[in-house]
Coordinates of C-alpha atoms in Angstrom, one line a residue:
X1 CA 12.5 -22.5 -3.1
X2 CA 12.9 -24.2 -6.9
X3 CA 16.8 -23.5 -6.8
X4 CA 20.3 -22.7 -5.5
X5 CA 22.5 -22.1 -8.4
X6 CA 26.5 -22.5 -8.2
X7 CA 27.6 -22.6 -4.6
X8 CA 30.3 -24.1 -3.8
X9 CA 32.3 -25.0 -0.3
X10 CA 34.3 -26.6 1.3
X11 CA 36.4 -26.9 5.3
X12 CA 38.3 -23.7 4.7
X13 CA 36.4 -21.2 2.2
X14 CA 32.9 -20.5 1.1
X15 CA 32.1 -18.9 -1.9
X16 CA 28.7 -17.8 -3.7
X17 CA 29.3 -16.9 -7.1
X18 CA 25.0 -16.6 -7.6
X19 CA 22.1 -17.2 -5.4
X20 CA 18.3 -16.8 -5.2
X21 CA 17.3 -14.9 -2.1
X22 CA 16.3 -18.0 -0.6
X23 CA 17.6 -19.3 3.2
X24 CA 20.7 -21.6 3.1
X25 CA 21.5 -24.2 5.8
X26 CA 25.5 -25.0 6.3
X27 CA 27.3 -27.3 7.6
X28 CA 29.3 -27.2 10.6
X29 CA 32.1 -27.4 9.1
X30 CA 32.0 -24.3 7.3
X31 CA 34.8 -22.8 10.1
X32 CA 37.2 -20.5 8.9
X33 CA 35.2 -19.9 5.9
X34 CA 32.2 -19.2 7.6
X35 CA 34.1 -16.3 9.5
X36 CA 35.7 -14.6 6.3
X37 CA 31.9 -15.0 4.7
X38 CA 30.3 -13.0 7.5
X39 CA 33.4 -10.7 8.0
X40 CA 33.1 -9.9 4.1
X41 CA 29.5 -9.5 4.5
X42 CA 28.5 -12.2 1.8
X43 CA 26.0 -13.8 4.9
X44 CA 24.8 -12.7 8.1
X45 CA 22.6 -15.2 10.2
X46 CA 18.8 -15.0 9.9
X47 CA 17.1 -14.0 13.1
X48 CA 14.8 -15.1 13.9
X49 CA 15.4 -18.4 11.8
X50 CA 14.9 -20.3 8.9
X51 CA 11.0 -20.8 9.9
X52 CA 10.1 -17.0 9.8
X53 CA 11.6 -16.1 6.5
X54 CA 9.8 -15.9 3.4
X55 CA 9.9 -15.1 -0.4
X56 CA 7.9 -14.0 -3.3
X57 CA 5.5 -16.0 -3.7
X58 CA 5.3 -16.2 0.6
X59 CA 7.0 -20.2 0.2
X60 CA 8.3 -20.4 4.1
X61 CA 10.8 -23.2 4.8
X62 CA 10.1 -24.9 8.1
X63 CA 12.2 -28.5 7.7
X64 CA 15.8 -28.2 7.1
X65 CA 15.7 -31.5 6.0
X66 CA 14.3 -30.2 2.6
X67 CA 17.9 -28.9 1.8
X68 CA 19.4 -31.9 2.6
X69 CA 17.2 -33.9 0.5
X70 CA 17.4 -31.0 -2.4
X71 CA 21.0 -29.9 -2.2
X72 CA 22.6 -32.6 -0.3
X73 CA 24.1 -30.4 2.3
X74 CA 23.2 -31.3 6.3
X75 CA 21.3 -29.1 8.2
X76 CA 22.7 -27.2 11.0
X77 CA 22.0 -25.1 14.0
X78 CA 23.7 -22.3 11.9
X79 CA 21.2 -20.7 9.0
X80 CA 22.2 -17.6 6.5
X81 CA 20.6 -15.9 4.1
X82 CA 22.5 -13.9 1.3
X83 CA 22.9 -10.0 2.1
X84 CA 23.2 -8.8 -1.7
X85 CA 20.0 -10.4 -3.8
X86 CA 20.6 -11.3 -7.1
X87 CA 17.7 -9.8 -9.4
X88 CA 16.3 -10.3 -12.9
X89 CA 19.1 -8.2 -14.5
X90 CA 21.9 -10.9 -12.9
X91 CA 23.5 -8.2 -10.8
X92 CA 23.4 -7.3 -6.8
X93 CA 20.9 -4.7 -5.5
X94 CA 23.6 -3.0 -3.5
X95 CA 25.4 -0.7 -4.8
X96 CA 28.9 -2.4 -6.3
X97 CA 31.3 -2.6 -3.9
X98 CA 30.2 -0.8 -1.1
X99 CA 27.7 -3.0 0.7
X100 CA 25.0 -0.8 0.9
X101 CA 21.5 -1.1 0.0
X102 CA 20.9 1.8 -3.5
X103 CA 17.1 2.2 -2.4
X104 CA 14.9 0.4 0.3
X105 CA 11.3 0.8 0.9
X106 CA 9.8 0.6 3.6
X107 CA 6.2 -1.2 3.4
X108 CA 4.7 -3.5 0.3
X109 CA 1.2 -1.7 0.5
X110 CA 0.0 0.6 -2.9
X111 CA 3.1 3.2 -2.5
X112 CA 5.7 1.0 -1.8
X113 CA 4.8 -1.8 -4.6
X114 CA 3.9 0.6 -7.5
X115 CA 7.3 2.7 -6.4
X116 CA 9.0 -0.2 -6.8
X117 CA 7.7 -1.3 -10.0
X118 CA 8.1 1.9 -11.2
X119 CA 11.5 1.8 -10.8
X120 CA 12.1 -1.7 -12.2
X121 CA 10.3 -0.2 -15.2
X122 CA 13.0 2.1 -15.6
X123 CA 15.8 -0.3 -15.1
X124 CA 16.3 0.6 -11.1
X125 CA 16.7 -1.8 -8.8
X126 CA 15.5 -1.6 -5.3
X127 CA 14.6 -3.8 -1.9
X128 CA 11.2 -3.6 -0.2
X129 CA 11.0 -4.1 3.5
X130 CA 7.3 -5.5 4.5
X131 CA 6.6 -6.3 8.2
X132 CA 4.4 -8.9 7.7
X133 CA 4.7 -12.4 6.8
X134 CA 3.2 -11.9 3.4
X135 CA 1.5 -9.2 0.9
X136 CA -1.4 -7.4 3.5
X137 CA -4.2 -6.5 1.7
X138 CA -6.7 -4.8 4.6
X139 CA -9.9 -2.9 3.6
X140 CA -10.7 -5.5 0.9
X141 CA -11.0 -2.7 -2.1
X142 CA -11.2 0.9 -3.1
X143 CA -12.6 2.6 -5.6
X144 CA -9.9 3.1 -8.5
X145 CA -10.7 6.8 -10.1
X146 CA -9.9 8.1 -13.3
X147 CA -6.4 9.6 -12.0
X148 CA -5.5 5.9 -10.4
X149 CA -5.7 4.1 -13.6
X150 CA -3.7 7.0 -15.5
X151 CA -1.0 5.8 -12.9
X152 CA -1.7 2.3 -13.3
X153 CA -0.9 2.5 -17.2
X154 CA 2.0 4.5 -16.3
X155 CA 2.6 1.4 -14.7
X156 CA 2.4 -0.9 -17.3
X157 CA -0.4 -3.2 -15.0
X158 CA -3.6 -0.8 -15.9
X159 CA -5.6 -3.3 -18.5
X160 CA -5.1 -6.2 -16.0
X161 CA -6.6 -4.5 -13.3
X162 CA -9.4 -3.2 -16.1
X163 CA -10.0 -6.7 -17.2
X164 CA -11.4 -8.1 -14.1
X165 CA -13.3 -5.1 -12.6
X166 CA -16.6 -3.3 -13.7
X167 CA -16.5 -0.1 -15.2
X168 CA -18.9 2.0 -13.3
X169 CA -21.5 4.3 -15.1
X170 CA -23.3 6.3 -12.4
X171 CA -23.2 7.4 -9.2
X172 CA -26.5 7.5 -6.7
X173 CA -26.8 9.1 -4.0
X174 CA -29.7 8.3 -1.7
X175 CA -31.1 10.2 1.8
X176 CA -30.7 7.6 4.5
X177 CA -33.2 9.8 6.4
X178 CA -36.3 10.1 3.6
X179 CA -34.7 6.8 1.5
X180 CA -35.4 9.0 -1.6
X181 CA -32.6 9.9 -4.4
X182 CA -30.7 13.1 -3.4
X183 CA -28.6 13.0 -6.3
X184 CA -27.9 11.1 -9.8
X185 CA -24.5 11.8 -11.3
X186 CA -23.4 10.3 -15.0
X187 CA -20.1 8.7 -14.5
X188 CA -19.6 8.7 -18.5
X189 CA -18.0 12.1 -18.8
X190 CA -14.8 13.6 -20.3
X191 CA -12.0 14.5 -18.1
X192 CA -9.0 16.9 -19.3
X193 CA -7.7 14.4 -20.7
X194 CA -10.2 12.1 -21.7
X195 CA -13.2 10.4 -20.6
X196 CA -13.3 9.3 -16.4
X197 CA -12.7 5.7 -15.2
X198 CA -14.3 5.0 -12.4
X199 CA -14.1 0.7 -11.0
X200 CA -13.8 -0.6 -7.4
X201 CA -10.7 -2.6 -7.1
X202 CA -10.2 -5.7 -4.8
X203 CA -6.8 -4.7 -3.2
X204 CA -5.6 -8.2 -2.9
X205 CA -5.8 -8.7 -6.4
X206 CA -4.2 -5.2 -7.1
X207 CA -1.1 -6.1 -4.5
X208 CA -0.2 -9.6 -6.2
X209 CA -0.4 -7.4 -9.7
X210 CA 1.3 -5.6 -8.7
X211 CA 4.5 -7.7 -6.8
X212 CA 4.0 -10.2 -9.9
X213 CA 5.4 -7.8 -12.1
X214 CA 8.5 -7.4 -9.6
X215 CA 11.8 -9.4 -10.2
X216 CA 12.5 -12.1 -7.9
X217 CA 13.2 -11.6 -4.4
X218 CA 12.1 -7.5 -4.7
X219 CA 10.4 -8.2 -1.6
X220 CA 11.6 -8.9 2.0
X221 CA 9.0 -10.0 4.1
X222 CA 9.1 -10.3 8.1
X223 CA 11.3 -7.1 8.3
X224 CA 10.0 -4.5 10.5
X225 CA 12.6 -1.3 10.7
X226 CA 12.3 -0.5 14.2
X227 CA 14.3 2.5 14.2
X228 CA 16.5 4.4 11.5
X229 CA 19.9 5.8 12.5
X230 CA 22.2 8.0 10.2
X231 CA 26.3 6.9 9.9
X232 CA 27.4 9.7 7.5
X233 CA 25.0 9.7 4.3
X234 CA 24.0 6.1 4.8
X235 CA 20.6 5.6 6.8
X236 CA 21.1 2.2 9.5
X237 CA 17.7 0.2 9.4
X238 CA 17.7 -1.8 12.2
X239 CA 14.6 -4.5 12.0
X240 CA 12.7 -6.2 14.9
X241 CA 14.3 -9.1 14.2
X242 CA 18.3 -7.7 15.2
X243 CA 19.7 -7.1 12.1
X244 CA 20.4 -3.9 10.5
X245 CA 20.6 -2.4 6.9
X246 CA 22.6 0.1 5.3
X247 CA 20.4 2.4 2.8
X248 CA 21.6 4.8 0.5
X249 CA 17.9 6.5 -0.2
X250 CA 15.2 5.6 2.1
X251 CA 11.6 5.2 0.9
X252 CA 8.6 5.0 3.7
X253 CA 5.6 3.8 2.3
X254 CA 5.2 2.2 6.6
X255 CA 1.5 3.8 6.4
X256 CA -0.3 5.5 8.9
X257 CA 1.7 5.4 12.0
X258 CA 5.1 5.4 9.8
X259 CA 8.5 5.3 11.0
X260 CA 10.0 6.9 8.5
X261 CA 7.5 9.6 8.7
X262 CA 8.2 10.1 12.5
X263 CA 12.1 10.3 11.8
X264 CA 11.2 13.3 9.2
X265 CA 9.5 14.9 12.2
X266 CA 6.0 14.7 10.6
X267 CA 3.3 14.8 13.3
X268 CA 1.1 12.5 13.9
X269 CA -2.4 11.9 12.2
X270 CA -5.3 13.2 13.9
X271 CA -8.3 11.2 14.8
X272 CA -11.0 12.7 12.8
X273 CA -13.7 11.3 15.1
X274 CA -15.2 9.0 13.1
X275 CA -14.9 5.3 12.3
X276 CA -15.3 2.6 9.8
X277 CA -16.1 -1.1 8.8
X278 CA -16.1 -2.4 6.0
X279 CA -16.6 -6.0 4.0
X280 CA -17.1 -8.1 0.7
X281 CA -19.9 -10.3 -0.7
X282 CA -19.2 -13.0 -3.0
X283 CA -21.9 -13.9 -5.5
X284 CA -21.3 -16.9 -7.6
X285 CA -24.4 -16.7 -9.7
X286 CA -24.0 -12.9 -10.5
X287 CA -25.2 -10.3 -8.1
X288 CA -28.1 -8.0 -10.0
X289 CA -26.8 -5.2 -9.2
X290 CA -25.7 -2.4 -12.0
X291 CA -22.4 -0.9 -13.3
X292 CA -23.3 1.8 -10.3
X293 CA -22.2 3.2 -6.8
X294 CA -24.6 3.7 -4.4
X295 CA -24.5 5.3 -1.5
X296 CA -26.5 6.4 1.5
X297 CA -25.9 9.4 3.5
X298 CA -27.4 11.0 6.5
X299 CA -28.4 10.3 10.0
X300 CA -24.7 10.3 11.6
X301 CA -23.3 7.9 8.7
X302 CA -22.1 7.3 5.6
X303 CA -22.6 3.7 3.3
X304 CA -21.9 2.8 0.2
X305 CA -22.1 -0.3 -1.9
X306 CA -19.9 -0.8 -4.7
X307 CA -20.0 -4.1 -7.3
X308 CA -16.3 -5.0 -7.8
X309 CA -17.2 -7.7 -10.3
X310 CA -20.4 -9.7 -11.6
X311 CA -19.7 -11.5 -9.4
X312 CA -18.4 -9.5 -6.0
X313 CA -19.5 -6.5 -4.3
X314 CA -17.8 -4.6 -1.7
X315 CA -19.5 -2.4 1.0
X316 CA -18.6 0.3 3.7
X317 CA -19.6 2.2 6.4
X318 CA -18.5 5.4 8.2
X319 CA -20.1 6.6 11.8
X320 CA -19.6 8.9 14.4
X321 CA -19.1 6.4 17.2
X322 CA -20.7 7.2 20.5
X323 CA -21.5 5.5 24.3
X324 CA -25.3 4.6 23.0
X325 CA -23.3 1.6 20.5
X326 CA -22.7 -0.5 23.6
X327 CA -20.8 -3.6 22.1
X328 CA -21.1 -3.3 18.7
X329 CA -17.2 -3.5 18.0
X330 CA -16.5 -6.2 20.5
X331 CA -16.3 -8.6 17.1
X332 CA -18.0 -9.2 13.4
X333 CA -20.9 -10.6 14.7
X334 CA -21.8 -7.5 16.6
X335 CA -20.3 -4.9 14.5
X336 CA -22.6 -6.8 11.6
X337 CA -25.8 -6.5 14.2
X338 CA -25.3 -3.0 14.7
X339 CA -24.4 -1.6 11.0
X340 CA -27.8 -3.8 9.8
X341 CA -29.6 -2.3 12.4
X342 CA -29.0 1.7 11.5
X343 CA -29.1 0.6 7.8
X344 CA -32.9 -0.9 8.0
X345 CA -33.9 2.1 9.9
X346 CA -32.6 4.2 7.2
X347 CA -34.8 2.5 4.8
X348 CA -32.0 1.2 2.8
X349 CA -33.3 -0.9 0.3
X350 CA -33.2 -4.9 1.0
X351 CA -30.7 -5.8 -1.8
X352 CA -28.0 -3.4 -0.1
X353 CA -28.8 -5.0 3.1
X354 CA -28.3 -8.8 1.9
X355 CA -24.8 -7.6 0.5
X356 CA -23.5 -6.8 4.1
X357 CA -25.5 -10.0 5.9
X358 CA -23.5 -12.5 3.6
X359 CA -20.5 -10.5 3.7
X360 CA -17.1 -11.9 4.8
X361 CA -15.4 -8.8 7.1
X362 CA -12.4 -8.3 8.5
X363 CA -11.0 -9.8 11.9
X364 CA -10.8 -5.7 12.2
X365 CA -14.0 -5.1 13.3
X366 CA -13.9 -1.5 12.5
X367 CA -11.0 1.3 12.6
X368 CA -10.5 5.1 13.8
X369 CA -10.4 7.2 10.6
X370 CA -7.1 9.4 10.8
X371 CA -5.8 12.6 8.7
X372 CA -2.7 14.3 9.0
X373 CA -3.6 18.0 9.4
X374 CA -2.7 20.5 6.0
X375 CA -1.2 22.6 7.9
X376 CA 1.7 20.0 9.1
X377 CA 1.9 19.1 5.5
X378 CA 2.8 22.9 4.4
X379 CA 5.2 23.2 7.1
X380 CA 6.6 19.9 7.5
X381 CA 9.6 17.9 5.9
X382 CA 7.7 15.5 3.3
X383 CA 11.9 14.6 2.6
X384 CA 14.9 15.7 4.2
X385 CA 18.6 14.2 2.1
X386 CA 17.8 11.0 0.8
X387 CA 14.4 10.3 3.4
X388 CA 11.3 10.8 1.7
X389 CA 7.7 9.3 2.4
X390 CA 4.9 8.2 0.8
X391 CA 1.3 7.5 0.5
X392 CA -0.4 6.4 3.6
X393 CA 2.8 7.7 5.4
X394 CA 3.0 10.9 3.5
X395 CA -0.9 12.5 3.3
X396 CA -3.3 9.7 5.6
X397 CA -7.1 10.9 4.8
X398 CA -10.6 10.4 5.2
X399 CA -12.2 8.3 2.9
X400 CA -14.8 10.2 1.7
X401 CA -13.3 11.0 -2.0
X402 CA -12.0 7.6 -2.4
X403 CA -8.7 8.8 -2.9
X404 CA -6.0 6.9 -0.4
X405 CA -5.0 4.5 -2.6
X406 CA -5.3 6.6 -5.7
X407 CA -2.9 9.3 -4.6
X408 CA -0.2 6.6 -3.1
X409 CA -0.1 4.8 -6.7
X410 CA 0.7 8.6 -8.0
X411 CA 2.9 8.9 -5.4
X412 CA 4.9 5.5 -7.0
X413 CA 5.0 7.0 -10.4
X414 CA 6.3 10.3 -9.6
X415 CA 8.8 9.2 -7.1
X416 CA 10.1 6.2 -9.8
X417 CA 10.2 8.9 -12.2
X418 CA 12.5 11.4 -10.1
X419 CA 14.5 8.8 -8.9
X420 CA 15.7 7.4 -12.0
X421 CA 16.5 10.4 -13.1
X422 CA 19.3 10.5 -10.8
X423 CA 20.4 7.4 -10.7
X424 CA 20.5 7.3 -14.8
X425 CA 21.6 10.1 -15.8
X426 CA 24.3 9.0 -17.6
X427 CA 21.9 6.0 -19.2
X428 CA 22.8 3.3 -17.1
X429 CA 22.0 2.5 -13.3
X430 CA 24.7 3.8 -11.2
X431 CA 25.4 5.5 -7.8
X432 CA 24.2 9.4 -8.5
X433 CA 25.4 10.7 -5.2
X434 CA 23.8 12.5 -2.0
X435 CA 23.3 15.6 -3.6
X436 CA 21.8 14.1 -6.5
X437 CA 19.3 11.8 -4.2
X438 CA 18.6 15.1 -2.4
X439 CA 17.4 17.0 -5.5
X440 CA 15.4 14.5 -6.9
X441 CA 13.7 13.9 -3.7
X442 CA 13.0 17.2 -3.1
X443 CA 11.7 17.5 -6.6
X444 CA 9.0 14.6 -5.9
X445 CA 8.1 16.6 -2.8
X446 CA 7.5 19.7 -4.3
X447 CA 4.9 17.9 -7.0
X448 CA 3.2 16.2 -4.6
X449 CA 3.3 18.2 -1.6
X450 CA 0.0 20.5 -2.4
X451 CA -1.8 17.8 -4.3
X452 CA -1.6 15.6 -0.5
X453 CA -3.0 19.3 1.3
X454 CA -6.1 19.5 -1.6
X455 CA -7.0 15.8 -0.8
X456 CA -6.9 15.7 2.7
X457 CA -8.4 18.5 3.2
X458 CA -11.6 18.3 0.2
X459 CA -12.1 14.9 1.8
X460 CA -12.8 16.2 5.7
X461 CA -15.2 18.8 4.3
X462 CA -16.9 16.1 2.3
X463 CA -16.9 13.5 5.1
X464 CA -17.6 16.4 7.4
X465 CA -20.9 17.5 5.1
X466 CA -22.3 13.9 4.5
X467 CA -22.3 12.7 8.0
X468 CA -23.4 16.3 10.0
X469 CA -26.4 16.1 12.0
X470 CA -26.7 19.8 12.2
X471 CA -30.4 20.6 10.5
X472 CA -29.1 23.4 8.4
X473 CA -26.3 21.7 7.0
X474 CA -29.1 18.5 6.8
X475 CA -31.5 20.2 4.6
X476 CA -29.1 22.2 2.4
X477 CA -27.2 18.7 1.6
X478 CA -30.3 16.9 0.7
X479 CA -31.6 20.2 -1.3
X480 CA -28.5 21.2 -3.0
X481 CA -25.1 19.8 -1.8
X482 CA -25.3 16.3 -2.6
X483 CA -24.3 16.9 -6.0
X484 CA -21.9 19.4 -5.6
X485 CA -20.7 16.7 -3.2
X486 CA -20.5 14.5 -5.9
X487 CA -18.9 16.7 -8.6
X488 CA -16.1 17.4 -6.5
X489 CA -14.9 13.6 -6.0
X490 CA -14.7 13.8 -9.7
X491 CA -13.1 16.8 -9.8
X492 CA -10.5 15.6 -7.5
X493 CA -10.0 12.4 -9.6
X494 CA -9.3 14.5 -12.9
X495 CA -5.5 14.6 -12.5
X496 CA -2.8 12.6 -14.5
X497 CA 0.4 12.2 -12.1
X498 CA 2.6 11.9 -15.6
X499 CA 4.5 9.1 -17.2
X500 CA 7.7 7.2 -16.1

């Protein structure tokens, strides 16, 4: 909270000429003021209050006595927040004079962020809606393919992720059942459009990239929509915490069990039957290993081990969970227990096996592995008027080709791109219309509806493959699928979503 720029008041009338989106505490004798401020929709009162509300930068103010002592104004029962946020072009992000929200996103994960910034690239102002308190970054990393950085540069952010991740030069592939290679694949090769990129990103450091690029007060935090309601062309938001928003274009990048996704009337994802932990090592005296993935594959699972850094290296683990695990995902400790224990009976080599007994893991011991079926993807609404979703919201899969977060940063670019089409089409920002929101949402879904189906579906057949027990399908993927395997994660990597 570094500053609350020209507000002035008195006993009769209250008037903000500029403000940061920052919580304000009034006096009580803001009276007849206070009513024609909330009636003209300049403030609404924060609920829950001051102490749950947060911006960029996740500063939370829990003393009112801070204003007094910064802006000499006594605290009150009675706390407000601006409606309209300022951003870095000086100007409110609703539309002018009408009150209502131009475009809101729902979620700050990979979609919503690199929508957003894609957006702001091309001079479009919106509002993301995250539910929790700050910037979530769950899963630790993901590996970053060829196609993710191509979205990345779109982005303007792709050297600063490049500068502090390893660029990968191989990929190995071992037997967990013989512990001998079952395929070697150069990651040094040229794509359609030039040669692959292949680095395992820590998503933490991706997300704060990511919002640091964002103008101030981009980002909502602590506002969960609840439900969505429709009054004409405008979409009613309603959060958990009582209020409501007015949205003229609606964006859900709410993940996997998306709200946004369930108003389209998209079907739930489907348990694949499968599961997964995951965790990251620090190193601070370098790790050993090389610019490589690894991974390990057979016997019911799936592991890989993946250097982020020299000095960081992330690790996972996919299984077919059964009865015979007992306890193993009653917490870390156990979960840890029971993923070293199938690894060392896999033979996996000891320097894989330290990186996961001094990792840190997640308080989410492990998680169901969901995919929304193709088939509800070819017949489904994707967007319907000025709805759309995206990434984990829009096509949840298996993470077998290492393409979730890849295909939601595509998703940003192309969805910036047809957006501001509309709402610039006469060179400056201004309200297109419903029709015009309609087409250029539909035009996003149409790019990106088939390239979702191809992902989800090459990645259960993958996953499906590398974990199978069956003996046929055993022998022929340590004989001769492992690098056909292989060749098709790049293959599904060699794509370039566009520019802005």
């Amino acid at each position: 909270m570094d500053q609350l720029t020209n507000i002035s008041m008195c006993t009769s009338h209250t008037r903000i000429r500029e403000s940061r989106h920052v919580p304000v505490c009034f006096t009580a004798g803001m009276t007849d003021g206070r009513a024609a401020s909330l009636e003209s929709g300049l403030l609404r009162p924060i609920q829950p209050p001051l102490d749950r509300f947060a911006t960029k930068g996740r500063r939370i103010i829990e003393n009112p006595e801070l204003v007094q002592q910064q802006y000499g104004l006594r605290p009150s029962s009675l706390c407000f927040h601006l409606r309209a946020t300022p951003t870095a072009g000086g100007g409110s992000r609703t539309m002018e004079g009408s009150g209502v929200e131009g475009i809101v996103i729902a979620g700050a994960g990979l979609a919503g962020l690199a929508t957003a910034l894609g957006l702001h690239r091309k001079g479009v102002r919106s509002l993301v809606l995250e539910s929790s308190a700050t910037l979530r970054a769950s899963g630790f990393a993901f590996t970053t393919w060829t196609n993710a950085f191509r979205a990345l540069d779109a982005l303007g952010v792709g050297d600063k992720i490049r500068e502090h991740h390893l660029l990968y030069e191989r990929l190995l592939a071992f037997s967990a059942s013989t512990g001998e290679p079952a395929a070697k694949l150069s990651l040094k090769m040229q794509g359609k459009s030039g040669p692959h990129e292949i680095r395992c990103v820590k998503r933490n450091f991706l997300l704060e990239t990511l919002e640091n690029e964002l103008p101030e007060g981009t980002i909502r935090f602590s506002s969960k929509i609840v439900s969505i309601e429709e009054d004409g062309n405008v979409k009613l938001l309603h959060l958990s915490d009582g209020s409501t928003i007015r949205a003229k274009v609606l964006i859900g990048c709410d993940g996997v069990n998306s709200v946004v996704a369930k108003w389209l009337g998209l079907p739930k994802p489907i348990l694949s039957g499968r599961s997964a932990t995951r965790g990251l090592a620090e190193y601070p005296a370098g790790h050993g290993f090389g610019p490589e993935i690894l991974q390990f594959i057979g016997q019911g699972f799936r592991s890989g081990v993946l250097p982020c850094s020299d000095t960081s290296v992330y690790w996972n683990y996919t299984w077919y969970p059964s009865p015979d695990d007992g306890d193993a995902e009653e917490s870390v400790a156990k979960m840890r227990s029971y993923v070293l224990a199938k690894l060392r009976a896999a033979r996996i080599p000891a320097e894989a096996l330290d990186v996961i007994e001094r990792s840190e893991m997640s308080d989410v011991v492990s998680s169901p592995l969901r995919f929304r079926s193709p088939l509800a993807l070819v017949r489904g609404s994707i967007s319907r008027g000025n709805v759309c979703v995206a990434g984990d919201a829009f096509h949840p899969t298996t993470p077998e080709l290492g393409q979730g977060g890849c295909a939601a940063l595509e998703d940003g670019v192309v969805l910036a791109r047809c957006l501001s089409e509309a709402f610039l089409a006469d060179g400056a920002e201004h309200d297109p219309g419903y029709e015009a929101v309609t087409a250029a949402l539909e035009k996003y879904a149409e790019e990106r509806r088939w390239r979702g189906i191809r992902l989800i579906t090459a990645a259960y057949v993958v996953g499906f493959i590398q974990q199978s027990t069956n003996p046929v399908i055993k022998f022929l993927r340590e004989k001769f699928l492992s690098g056909l395997l292989a060749k098709t994660m790049i293959a599904m990597a060699d794509y370039d979503c566009g520019k802005l």
